[in-house]
Coordinates of C-alpha atoms in Angstrom, one line a residue:
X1 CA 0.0 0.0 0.0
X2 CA 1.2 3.3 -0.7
X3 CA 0.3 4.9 2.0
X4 CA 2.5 3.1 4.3
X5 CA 5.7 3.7 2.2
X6 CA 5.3 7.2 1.0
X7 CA 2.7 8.4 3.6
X8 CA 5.9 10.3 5.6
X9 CA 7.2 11.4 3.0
X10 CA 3.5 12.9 1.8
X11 CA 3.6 14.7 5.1
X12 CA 6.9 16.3 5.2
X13 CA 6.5 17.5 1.4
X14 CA 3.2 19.1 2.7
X15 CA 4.8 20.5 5.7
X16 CA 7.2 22.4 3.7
X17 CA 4.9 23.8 1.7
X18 CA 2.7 25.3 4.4
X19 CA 6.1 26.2 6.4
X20 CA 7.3 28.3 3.4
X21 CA 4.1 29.4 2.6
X22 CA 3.7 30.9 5.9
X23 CA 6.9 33.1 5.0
X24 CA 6.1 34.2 1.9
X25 CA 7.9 31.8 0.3
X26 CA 8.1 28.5 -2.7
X27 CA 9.1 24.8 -1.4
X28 CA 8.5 21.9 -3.4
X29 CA 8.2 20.3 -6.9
X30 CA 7.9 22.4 -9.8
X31 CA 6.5 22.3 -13.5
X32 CA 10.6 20.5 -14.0
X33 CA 9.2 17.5 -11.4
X34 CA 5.8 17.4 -13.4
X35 CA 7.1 17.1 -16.6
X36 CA 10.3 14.4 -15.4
X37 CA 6.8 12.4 -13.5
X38 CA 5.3 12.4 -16.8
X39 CA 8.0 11.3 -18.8
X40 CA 8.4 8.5 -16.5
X41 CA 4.8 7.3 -16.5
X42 CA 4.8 7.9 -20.4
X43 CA 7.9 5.7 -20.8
X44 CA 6.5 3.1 -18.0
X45 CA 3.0 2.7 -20.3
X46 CA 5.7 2.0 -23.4
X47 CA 7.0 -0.6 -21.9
X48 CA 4.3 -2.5 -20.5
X49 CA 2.5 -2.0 -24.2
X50 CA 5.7 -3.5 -26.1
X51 CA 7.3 -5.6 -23.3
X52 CA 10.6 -4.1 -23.7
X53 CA 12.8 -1.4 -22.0
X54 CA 11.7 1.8 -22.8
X55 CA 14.6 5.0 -22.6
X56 CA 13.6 8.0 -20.9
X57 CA 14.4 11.5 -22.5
X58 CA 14.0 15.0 -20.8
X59 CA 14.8 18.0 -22.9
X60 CA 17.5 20.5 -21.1
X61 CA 16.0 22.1 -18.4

């Protein structure tokens, strides 16, 4: 279940966001992190569709 593995990390992200928040500020993932996530899910639904390794490519940030 996910929630056991990530559900610590889930809070801490969330913490961070409210703690910087709180002073006016940014903390955690950004439109970069979205796009990577996507690439990764894009190139994980390759692979299961052909049954081979599938190479993950990010344009220069």
């Amino acid at each position: 279940d996910f929630r056991q593995r990530f559900g610590r990390a889930y809070d801490i992200e969330l913490q961070r966001w409210v703690d910087a928040a709180r002073r006016g500020g940014i903390d955690g993932p950004g439109a970069w992190d979205g796009y990577a996530a996507q690439a990764v899910c894009a190139a994980g639904v390759e692979a299961l569709r052909t049954g081979q390794r599938t190479e993950i490519r990010l344009e220069t940030r």
